[in-house]
Amino acid sequence: MSEKWQQVDSYIVDKLVGSDDTLDAILQNNARAGLPAHDVAPNQGKLLALFAQMVGAKRILEIGTLGAYSTVWLARALPEGGEVVTLEADQHHAQVARQNIELAGLQSRIRLHQGPALDTLPALIGSGPFDMIFIDADKPNNPHYLQWALKLSRPGTLIIGDNVVRDGEVVNPASDDDRVQGVRSFFDLIAEEPRLSATALQTVGSKGWDGFLLARVL
Ligand code: SAH
Ligand code: DHB
Ligand code: MG
């Protein structure tokens, strides 16, 4: 990653995002527990929180918790009575996430379901539509997660997909990386879905070169 990208991310975080003992401790706990450093960057966490507030989200669904770093950003953006439902397949990640959620004092606002998301999503039908859905788990399943997101949404729901650029590999149709192919299928489905209005943005920074896809349910 470019040294300059890192410097600019630090500048942005210093100026606009600030540091927070709880969020810093969560990242430290995740690293100490051996979790992959796939948490969103601090300025991206703040972006997610701003989006949640801009859409007035009361109920948020997150697919892919890891150590709950993004989850805590989202939960803090909720009004009183709001809830983040977050899905995590890995037992160890879920255990670390529960400790971090407790550390942040957000047990009452975050419901974590452990298990492969495709097994836990069906139980969410009936728990009402979500106002915002953050898709950030195993990328080969993104096409399935998109179908679930549509089922669990209402007009106006904001769907966000993380890691949709992957060092630019997204434009390689011959990629043998099934994560890249998952993201490409995700783009294809969204492109042909009349219920969605979407765009995507490339990002550079402390997490390298990647991007977010944003889709609004019509
Ligand atoms: N949203 C987190 C990062 C998530 S990393 C943050 O920004 O802080 C992706 C996570 O998805 C990993 O913890 C991984 O274990 C989880 N995952 C992978 N496959 C999954 C599946 N089938 N169902 C649910 N979670 C899954
Ligand atoms: C990967 C997954 C992520 O969610 C992320 O933010 C970065 C990398 C990965 O699977 O490599
Ligand atoms: Mg991600």
mmCIF file of N, CA and C in Angstrom, residues 190-191 196-200 213-216:
data_model
loop_
_atom_site.group_PDB
_atom_site.id
_atom_site.type_symbol
_atom_site.label_atom_id
_atom_site.label_comp_id
_atom_site.label_asym_id
_atom_site.label_seq_id
_atom_site.Cartn_x
_atom_site.Cartn_y
_atom_site.Cartn_z
ATOM 1 N N ILE A 190 -27.047 -6.651 -9.429
ATOM 2 C CA ILE A 190 -27.511 -5.306 -9.082
ATOM 3 C C ILE A 190 -27.796 -4.513 -10.362
ATOM 4 N N ALA A 191 -26.930 -4.708 -11.370
ATOM 5 C CA ALA A 191 -27.108 -3.985 -12.639
ATOM 6 C C ALA A 191 -28.453 -4.310 -13.274
ATOM 7 N N LEU A 196 -33.364 -1.690 -7.597
ATOM 8 C CA LEU A 196 -32.215 -1.030 -6.976
ATOM 9 C C LEU A 196 -31.673 0.098 -7.840
ATOM 10 N N SER A 197 -31.253 1.168 -7.193
ATOM 11 C CA SER A 197 -30.497 2.244 -7.820
ATOM 12 C C SER A 197 -29.133 2.243 -7.137
ATOM 13 N N ALA A 198 -28.063 2.103 -7.915
ATOM 14 C CA ALA A 198 -26.768 1.816 -7.279
ATOM 15 C C ALA A 198 -25.602 2.557 -7.909
ATOM 16 N N THR A 199 -24.538 2.647 -7.121
ATOM 17 C CA THR A 199 -23.247 3.088 -7.630
ATOM 18 C C THR A 199 -22.167 2.412 -6.789
ATOM 19 N N ALA A 200 -20.922 2.625 -7.159
ATOM 20 C CA ALA A 200 -19.824 2.111 -6.330
ATOM 21 C C ALA A 200 -18.700 3.127 -6.347
ATOM 22 N N LEU A 213 -19.882 -0.617 -2.592
ATOM 23 C CA LEU A 213 -21.035 -0.492 -3.478
ATOM 24 C C LEU A 213 -22.216 -0.019 -2.639
ATOM 25 N N LEU A 214 -22.938 0.963 -3.148
ATOM 26 C CA LEU A 214 -24.103 1.516 -2.450
ATOM 27 C C LEU A 214 -25.334 1.310 -3.318
ATOM 28 N N ALA A 215 -26.362 0.732 -2.748
ATOM 29 C CA ALA A 215 -27.593 0.530 -3.518
ATOM 30 C C ALA A 215 -28.784 0.943 -2.669
ATOM 31 N N ARG A 216 -29.698 1.668 -3.278
ATOM 32 C CA ARG A 216 -30.920 2.087 -2.596
ATOM 33 C C ARG A 216 -32.098 1.320 -3.182
#
